[in-house]
mmCIF file of C-alpha atoms in Angstrom:
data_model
loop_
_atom_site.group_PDB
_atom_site.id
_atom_site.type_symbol
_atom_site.label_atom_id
_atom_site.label_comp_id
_atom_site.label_asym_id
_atom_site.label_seq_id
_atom_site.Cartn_x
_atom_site.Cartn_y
_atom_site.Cartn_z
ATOM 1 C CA UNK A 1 30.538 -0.961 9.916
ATOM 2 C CA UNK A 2 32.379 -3.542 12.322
ATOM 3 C CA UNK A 3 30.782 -6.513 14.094
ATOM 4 C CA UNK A 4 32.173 -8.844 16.088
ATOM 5 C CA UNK A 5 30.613 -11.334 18.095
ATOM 6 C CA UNK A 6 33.587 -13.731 19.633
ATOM 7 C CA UNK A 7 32.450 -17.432 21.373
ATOM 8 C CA UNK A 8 30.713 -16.732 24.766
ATOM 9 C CA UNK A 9 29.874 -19.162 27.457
ATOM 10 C CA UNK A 10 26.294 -19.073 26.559
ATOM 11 C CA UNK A 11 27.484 -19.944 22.806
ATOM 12 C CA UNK A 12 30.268 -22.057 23.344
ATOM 13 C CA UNK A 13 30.959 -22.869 19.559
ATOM 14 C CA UNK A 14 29.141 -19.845 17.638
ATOM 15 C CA UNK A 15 31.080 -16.900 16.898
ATOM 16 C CA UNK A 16 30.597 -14.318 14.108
ATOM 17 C CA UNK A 17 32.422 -11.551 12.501
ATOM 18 C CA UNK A 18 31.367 -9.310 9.621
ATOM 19 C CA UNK A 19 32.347 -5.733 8.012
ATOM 20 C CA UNK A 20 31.043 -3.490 5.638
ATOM 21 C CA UNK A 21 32.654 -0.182 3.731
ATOM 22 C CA UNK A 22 30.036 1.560 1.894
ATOM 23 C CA UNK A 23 30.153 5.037 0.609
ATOM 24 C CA UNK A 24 27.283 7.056 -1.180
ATOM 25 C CA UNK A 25 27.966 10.361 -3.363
ATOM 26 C CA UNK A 26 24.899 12.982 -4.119
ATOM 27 C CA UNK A 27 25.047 16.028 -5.947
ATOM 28 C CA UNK A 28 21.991 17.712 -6.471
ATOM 29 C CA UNK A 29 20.440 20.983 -8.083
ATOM 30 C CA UNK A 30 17.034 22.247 -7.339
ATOM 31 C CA UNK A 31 15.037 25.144 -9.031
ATOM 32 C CA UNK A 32 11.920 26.996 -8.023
ATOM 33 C CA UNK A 33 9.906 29.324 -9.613
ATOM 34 C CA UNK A 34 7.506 31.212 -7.760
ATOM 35 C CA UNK A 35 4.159 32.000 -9.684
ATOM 36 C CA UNK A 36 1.567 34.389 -8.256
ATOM 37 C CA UNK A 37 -1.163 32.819 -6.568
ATOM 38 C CA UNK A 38 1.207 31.173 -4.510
ATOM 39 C CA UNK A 39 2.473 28.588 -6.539
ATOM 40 C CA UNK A 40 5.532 27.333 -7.317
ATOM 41 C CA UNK A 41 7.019 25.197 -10.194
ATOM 42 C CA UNK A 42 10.286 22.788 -9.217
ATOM 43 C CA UNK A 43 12.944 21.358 -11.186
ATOM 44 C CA UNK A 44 15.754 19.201 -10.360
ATOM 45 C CA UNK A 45 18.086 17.168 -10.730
ATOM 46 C CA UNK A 46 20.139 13.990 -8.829
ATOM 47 C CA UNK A 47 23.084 12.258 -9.779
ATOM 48 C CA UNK A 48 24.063 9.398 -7.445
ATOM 49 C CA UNK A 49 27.115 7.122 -6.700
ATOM 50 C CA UNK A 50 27.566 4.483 -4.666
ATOM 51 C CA UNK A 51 29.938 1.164 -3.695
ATOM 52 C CA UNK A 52 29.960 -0.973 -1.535
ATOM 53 C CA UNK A 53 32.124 -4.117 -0.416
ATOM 54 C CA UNK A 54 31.620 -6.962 2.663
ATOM 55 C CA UNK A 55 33.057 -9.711 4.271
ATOM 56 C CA UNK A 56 31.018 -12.283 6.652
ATOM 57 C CA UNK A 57 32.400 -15.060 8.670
ATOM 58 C CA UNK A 58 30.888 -17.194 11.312
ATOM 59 C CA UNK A 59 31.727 -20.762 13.401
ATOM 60 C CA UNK A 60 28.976 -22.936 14.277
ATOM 61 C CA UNK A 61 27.539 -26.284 14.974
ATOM 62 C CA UNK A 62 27.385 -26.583 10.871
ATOM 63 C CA UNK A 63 30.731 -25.837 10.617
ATOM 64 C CA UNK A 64 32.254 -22.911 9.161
ATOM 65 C CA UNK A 65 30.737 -20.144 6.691
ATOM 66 C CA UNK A 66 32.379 -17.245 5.067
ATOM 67 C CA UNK A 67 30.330 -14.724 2.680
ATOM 68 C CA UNK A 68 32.280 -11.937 0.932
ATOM 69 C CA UNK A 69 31.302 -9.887 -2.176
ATOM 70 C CA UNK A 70 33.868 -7.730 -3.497
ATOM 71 C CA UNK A 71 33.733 -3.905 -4.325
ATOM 72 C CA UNK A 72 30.763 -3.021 -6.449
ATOM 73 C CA UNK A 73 29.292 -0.006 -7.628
ATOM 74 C CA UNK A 74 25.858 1.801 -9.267
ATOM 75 C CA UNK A 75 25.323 4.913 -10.318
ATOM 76 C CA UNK A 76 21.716 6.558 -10.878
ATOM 77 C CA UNK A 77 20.894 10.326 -12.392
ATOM 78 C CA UNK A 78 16.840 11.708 -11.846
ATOM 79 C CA UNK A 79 15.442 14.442 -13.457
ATOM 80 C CA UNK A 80 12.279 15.597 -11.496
ATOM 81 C CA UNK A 81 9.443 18.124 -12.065
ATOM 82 C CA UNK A 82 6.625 18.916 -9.698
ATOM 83 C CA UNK A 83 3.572 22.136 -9.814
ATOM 84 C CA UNK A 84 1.723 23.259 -6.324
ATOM 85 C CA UNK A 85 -0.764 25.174 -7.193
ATOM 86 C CA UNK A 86 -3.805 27.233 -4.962
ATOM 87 C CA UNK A 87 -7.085 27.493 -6.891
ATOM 88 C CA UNK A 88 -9.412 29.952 -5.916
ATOM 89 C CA UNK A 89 -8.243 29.444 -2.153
ATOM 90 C CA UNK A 90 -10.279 26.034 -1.895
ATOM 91 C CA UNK A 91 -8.135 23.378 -3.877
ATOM 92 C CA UNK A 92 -4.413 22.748 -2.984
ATOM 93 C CA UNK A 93 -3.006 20.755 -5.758
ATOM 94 C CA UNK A 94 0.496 19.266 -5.984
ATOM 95 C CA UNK A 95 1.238 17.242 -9.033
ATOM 96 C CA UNK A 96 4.712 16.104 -10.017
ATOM 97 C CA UNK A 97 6.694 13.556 -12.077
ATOM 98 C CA UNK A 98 10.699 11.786 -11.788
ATOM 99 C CA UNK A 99 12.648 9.845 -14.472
ATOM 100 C CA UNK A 100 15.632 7.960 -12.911
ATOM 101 C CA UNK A 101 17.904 5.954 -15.029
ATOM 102 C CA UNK A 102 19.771 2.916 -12.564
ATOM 103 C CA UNK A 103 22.994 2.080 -14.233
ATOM 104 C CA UNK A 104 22.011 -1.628 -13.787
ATOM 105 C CA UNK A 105 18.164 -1.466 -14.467
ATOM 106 C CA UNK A 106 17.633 1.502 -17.140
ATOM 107 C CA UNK A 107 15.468 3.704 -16.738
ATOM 108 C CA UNK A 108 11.597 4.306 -15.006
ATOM 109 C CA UNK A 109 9.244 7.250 -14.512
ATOM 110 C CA UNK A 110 7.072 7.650 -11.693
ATOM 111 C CA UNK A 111 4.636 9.942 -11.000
ATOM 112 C CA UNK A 112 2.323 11.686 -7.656
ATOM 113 C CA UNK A 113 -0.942 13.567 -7.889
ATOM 114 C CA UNK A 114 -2.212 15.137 -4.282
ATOM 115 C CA UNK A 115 -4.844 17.473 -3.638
ATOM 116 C CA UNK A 116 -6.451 18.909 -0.683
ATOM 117 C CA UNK A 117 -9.711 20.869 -0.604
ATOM 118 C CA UNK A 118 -11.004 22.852 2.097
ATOM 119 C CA UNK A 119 -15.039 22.628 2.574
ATOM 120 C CA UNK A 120 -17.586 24.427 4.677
ATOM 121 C CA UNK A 121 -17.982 24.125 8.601
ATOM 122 C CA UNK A 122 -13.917 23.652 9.094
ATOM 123 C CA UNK A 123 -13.516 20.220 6.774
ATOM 124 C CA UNK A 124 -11.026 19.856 4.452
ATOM 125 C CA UNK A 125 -10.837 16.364 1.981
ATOM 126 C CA UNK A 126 -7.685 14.980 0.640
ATOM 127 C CA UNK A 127 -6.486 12.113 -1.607
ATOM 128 C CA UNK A 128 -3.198 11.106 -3.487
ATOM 129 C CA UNK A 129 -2.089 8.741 -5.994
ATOM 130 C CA UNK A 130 1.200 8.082 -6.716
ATOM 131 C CA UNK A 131 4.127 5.225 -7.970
ATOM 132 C CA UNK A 132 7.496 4.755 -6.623
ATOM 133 C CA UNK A 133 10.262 2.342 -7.955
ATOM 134 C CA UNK A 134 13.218 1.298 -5.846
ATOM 135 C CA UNK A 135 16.250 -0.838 -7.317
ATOM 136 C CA UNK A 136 17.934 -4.027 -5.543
ATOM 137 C CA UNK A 137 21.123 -2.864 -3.253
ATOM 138 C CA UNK A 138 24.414 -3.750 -4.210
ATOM 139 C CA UNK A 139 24.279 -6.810 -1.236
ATOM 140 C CA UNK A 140 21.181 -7.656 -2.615
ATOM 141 C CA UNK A 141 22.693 -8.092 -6.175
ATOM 142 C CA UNK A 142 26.456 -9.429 -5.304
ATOM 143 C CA UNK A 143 26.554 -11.041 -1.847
ATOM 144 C CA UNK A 144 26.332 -14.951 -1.542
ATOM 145 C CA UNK A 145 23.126 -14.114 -0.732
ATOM 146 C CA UNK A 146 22.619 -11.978 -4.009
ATOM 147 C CA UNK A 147 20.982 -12.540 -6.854
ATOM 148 C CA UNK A 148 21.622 -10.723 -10.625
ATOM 149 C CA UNK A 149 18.345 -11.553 -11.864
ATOM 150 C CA UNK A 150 16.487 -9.629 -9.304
ATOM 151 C CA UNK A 151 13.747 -6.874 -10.559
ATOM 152 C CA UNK A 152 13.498 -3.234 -9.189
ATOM 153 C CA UNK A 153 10.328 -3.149 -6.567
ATOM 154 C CA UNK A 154 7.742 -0.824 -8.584
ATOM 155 C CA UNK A 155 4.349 0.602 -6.011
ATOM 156 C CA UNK A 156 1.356 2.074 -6.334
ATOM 157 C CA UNK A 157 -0.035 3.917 -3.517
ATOM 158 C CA UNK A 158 -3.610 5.703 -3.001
ATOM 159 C CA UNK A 159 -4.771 7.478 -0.095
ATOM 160 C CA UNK A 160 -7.948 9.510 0.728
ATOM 161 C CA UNK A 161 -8.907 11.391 4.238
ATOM 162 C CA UNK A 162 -11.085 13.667 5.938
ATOM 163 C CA UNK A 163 -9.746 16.275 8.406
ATOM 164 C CA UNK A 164 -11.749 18.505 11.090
ATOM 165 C CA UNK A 165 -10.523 21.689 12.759
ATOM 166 C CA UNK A 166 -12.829 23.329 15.124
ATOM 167 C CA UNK A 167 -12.756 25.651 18.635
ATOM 168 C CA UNK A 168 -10.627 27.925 16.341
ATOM 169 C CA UNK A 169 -8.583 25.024 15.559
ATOM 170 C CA UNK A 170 -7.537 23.669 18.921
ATOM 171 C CA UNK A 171 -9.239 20.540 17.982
ATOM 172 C CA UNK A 172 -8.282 18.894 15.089
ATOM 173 C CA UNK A 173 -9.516 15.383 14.102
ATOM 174 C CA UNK A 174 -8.517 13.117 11.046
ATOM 175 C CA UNK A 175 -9.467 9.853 9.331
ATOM 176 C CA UNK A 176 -7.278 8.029 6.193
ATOM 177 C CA UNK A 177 -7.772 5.206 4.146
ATOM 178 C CA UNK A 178 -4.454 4.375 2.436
ATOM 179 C CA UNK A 179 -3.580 1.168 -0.187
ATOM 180 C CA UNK A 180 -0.251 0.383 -1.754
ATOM 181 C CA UNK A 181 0.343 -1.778 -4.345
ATOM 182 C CA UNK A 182 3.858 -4.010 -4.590
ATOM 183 C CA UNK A 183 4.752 -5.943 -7.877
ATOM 184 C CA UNK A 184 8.207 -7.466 -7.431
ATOM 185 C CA UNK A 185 8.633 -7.016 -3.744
ATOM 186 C CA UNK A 186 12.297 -7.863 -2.934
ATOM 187 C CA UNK A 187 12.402 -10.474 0.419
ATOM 188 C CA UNK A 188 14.695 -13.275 0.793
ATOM 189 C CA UNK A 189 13.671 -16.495 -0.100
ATOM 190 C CA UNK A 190 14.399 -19.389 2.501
ATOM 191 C CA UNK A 191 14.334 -22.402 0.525
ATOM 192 C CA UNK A 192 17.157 -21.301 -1.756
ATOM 193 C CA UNK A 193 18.579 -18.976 0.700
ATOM 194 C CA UNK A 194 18.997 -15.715 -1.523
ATOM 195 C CA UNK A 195 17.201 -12.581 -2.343
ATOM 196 C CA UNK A 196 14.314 -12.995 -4.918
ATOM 197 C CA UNK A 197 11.234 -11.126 -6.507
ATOM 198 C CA UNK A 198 7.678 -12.593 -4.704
ATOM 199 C CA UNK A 199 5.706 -11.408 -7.656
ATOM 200 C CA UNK A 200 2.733 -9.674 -5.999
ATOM 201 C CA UNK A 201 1.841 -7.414 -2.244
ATOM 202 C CA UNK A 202 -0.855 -5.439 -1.037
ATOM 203 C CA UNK A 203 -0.648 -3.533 2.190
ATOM 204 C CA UNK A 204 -3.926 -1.555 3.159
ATOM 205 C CA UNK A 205 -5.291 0.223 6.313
ATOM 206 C CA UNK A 206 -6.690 3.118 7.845
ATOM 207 C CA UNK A 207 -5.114 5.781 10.485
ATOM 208 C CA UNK A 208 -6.870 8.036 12.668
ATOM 209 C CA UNK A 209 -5.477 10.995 14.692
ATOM 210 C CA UNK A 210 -7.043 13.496 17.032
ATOM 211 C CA UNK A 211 -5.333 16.701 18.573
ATOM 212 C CA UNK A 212 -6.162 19.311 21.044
ATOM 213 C CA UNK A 213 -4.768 22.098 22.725
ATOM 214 C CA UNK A 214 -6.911 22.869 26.222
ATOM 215 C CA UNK A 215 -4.522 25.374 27.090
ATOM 216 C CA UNK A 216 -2.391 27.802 23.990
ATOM 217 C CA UNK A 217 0.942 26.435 25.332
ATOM 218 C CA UNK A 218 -0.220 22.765 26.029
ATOM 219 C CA UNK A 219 -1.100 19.933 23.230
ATOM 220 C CA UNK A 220 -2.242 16.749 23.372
ATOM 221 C CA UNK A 221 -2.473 14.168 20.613
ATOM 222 C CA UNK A 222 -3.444 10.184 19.668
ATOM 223 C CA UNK A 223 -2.449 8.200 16.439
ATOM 224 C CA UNK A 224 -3.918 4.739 16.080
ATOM 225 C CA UNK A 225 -2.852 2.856 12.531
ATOM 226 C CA UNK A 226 -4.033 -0.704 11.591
ATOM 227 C CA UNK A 227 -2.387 -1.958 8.601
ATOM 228 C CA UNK A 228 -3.113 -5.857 6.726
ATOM 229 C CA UNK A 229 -0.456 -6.882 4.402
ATOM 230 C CA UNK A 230 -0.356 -9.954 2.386
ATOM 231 C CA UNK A 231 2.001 -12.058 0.075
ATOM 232 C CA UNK A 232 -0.590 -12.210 -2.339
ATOM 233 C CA UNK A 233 1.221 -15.549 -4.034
ATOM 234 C CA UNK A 234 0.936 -17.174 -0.250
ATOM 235 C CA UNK A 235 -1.437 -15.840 1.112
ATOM 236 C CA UNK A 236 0.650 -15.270 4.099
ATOM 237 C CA UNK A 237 1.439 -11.792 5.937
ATOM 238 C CA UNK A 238 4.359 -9.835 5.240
ATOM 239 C CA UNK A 239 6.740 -10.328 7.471
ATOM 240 C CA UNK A 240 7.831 -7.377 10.613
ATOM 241 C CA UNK A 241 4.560 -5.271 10.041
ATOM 242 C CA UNK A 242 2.859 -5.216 12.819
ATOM 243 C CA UNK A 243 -1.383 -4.406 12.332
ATOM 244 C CA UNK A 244 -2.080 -2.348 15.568
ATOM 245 C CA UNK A 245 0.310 0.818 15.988
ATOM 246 C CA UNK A 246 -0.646 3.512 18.351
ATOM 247 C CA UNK A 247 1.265 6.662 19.831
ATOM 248 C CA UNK A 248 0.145 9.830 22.906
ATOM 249 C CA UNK A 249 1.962 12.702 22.947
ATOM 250 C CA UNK A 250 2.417 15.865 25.086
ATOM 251 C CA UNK A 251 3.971 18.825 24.314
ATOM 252 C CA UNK A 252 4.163 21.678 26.904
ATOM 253 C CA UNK A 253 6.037 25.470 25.706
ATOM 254 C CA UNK A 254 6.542 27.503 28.570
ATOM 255 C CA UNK A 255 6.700 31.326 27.055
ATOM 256 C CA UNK A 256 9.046 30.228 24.759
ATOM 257 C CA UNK A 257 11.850 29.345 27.004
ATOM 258 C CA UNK A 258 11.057 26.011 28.575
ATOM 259 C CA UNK A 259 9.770 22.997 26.026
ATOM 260 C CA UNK A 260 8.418 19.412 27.043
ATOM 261 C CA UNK A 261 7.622 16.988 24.940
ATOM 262 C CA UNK A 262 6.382 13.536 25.612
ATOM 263 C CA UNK A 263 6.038 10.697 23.418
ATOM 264 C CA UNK A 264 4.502 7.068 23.906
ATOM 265 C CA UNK A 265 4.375 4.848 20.984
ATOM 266 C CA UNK A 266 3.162 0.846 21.459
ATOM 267 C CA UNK A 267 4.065 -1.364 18.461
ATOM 268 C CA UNK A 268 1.645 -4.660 18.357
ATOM 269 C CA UNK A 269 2.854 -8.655 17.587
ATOM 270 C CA UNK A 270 4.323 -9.353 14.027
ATOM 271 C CA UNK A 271 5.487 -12.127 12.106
ATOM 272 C CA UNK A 272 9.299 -12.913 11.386
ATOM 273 C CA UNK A 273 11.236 -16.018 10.548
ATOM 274 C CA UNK A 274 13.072 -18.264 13.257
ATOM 275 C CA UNK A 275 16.507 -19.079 11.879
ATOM 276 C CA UNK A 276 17.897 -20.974 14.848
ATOM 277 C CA UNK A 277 15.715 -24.385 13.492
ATOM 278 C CA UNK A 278 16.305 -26.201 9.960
ATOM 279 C CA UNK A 279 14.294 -25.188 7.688
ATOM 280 C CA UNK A 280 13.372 -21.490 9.386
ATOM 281 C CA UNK A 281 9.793 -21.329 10.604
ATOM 282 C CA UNK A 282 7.417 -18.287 11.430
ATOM 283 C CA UNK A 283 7.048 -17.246 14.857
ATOM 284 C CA UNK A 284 5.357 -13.686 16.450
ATOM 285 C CA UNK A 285 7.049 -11.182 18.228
ATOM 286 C CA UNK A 286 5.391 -9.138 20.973
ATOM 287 C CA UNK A 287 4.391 -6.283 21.014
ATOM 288 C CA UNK A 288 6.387 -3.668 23.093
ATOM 289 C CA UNK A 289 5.580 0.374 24.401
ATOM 290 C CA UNK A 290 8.475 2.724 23.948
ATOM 291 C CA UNK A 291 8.288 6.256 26.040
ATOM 292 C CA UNK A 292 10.489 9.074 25.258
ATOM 293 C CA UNK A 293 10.790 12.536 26.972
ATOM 294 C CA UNK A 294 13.099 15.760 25.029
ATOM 295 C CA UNK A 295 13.426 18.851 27.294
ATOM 296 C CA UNK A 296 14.915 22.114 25.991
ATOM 297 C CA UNK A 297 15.919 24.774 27.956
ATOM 298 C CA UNK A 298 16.307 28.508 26.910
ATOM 299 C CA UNK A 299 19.205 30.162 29.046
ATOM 300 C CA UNK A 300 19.860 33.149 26.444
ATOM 301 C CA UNK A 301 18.798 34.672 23.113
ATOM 302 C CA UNK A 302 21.359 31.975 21.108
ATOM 303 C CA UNK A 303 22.220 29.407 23.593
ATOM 304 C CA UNK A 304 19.889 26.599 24.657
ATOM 305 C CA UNK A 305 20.155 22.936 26.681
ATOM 306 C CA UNK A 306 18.765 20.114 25.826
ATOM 307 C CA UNK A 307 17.968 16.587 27.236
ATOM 308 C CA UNK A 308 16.488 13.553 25.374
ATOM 309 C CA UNK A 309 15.567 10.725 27.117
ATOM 310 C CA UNK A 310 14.591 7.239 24.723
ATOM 311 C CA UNK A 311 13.327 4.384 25.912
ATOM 312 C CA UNK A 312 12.689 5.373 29.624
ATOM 313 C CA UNK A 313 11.038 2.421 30.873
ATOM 314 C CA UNK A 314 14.055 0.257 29.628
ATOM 315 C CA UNK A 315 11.564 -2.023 27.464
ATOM 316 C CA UNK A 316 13.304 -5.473 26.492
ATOM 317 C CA UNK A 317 12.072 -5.831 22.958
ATOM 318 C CA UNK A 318 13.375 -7.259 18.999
ATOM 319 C CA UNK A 319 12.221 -5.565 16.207
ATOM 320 C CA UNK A 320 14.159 -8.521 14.260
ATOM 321 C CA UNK A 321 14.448 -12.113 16.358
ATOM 322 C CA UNK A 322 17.601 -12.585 17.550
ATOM 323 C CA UNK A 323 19.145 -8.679 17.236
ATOM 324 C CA UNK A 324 19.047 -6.645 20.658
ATOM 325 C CA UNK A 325 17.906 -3.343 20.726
ATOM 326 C CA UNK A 326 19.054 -0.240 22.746
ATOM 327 C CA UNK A 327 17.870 0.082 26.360
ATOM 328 C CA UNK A 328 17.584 2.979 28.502
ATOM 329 C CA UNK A 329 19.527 6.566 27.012
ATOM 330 C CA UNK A 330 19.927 10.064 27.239
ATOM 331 C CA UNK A 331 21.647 12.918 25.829
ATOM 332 C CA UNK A 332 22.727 15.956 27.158
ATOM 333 C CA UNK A 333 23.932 18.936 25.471
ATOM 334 C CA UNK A 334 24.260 22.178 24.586
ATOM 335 C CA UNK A 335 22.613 24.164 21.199
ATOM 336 C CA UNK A 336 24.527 27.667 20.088
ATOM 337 C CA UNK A 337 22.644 29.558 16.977
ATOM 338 C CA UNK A 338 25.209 31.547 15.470
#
């Protein structure tokens, strides 16, 4: 990745220029074993590689800065085992388990438990529990910006909803309640300008979603999601979650030969940091309403066009202050099944 951003005459004596040459290696083998009943055991296994090297460099009213950490590299192997099992046609239960060992952190297990079960008059309840761990990057680690001492992010994360299908399921209507736990939540720390653990996070919220289908080849949907996060050690939200989150959709199939799909999703305000002052304060970034459109037309038994449309409004919006964000686009192509 290239990117470089010369003096303008808007920024008369701020320039910047940066690279990045990454590569990541996977090889992985999975297994399943199919058990009457319909369920299935899994096994696998993952063995990752990856390096990474970058160079920064910018002019500026402060003079200038260059940040470079050389090539670097991690590896990481997982072993994972999961069980979905059917019980008596009510209870859907998936329950599974993964070791990985970081070649820089050791090694961690984490676990998931879901379940579904399906209950009279067309509801069906649902829960999960489960733990994730995710390690520091390499530019986390070895940039100027790095730090050695950093501690993987472990989560917990519990969910539990309540699903309706009824009109011979051309209604369907669902509520969840979701929590996740953070210890060690990587973010970068302004007053000594590198990457550190912030001890303690909690994110928690609810979503709700409705769908219907008036006609068999036309659907309609709504998704509303309110989330509260919190730094629990300031008390402060995190930062570029926004609380309010809602999306519409359409999606029209014409006997199978002509599909239409629709899609408006509104993101509400958020907190992020202000860099251009000394020291960085917060400030709130609107909120912004994205609307997409994908068409796909059938002209023979393996040959389609398509046409995706994102953005179609040409919203001016940051999801990070200060970095632009794509404006009106479309593709056009064709798709040959072979």
């Amino acid at each position: 990745r290239r990117d470089n951003n010369p003096l303008d005459f808007a920024h008369p004596v701020d320039s910047s220029f940066s690279t990045f040459d990454g590569q990541l290696n996977e090889v992985s083998w999975q297994s399943n074993l199919y058990l009457p009943e319909e369920s299935i055991l899994t096994f696998g296994v993952e063995l990752e590689h990856e390096r990474g090297d970058s160079l920064f460099r910018s002019t500026s009213s402060f003079g200038p800065f260059v940040s470079r950490f050389s090539e670097q590299t991690a590896t990481s192997i997982g072993y994972y085992f999961q069980g979905q099992f059917d019980l008596f046609d009510i209870i859907h239960l998936t329950a599974g388990t993964r070791h990985d060992h970081r070649s820089r952190f050791g090694g961690k297990t984490t676990m998931r438990v879901a379940q579904a079960i399906s209950l009279p008059a067309g509801f069906k309840l649902r829960g999960s529990v489960g733990t994730g761990f995710k390690a520091p990057s390499l530019f986390q680690l070895f940039s100027d910006f790095g730090n050695l001492a950093l501690k993987p992010e472990e989560t917990t994360g519990y969910d539990i909803g309540l699903e309706r299908s009824f009109l011979d399921n051309r209604v369907k209507m669902d509520a969840t309640y979701f929590k996740n736990d953070f210890d060690e939540l990587i973010d970068f720390d302004f007053l000594t300008s590198t990457f550190g653990n912030i001890g303690k996070a909690d994110t928690e919220g609810v979503e709700v979603e409705a769908q219907v289908a008036p006609l068999e080849n036309l659907a309609l949907g709504a998704n509303y999601t309110y989330t509260d996060t919190e730094n629990v050690g300031t008390g402060e939200e995190l930062l570029r979650r926004p609380r309010n989150r809602f999306s519409l959709f359409v999606d029209y199939d014409h006997a199978k030969k002509f599909h239409l799909r629709g899609d408006l999703v509104h993101t509400g305000v958020r907190e992020d940091m202000d860099f251009s002052t000394f020291p960085a304060k917060r400030v709130t970034l609107g909120d912004y309403t994205l609307v997409s459109l994908a068409a796909t037309y059938k002209i023979m038994d393996k040959l389609s066009a398509y046409l995706k449309i994102s953005n179609l409004f040409d919203e001016n919006y940051e999801e990070v202050l200060g970095f632009g964000t794509e404006g009106f686009g479309f593709m056009l192509g064709l798709r040959v099944g072979l």
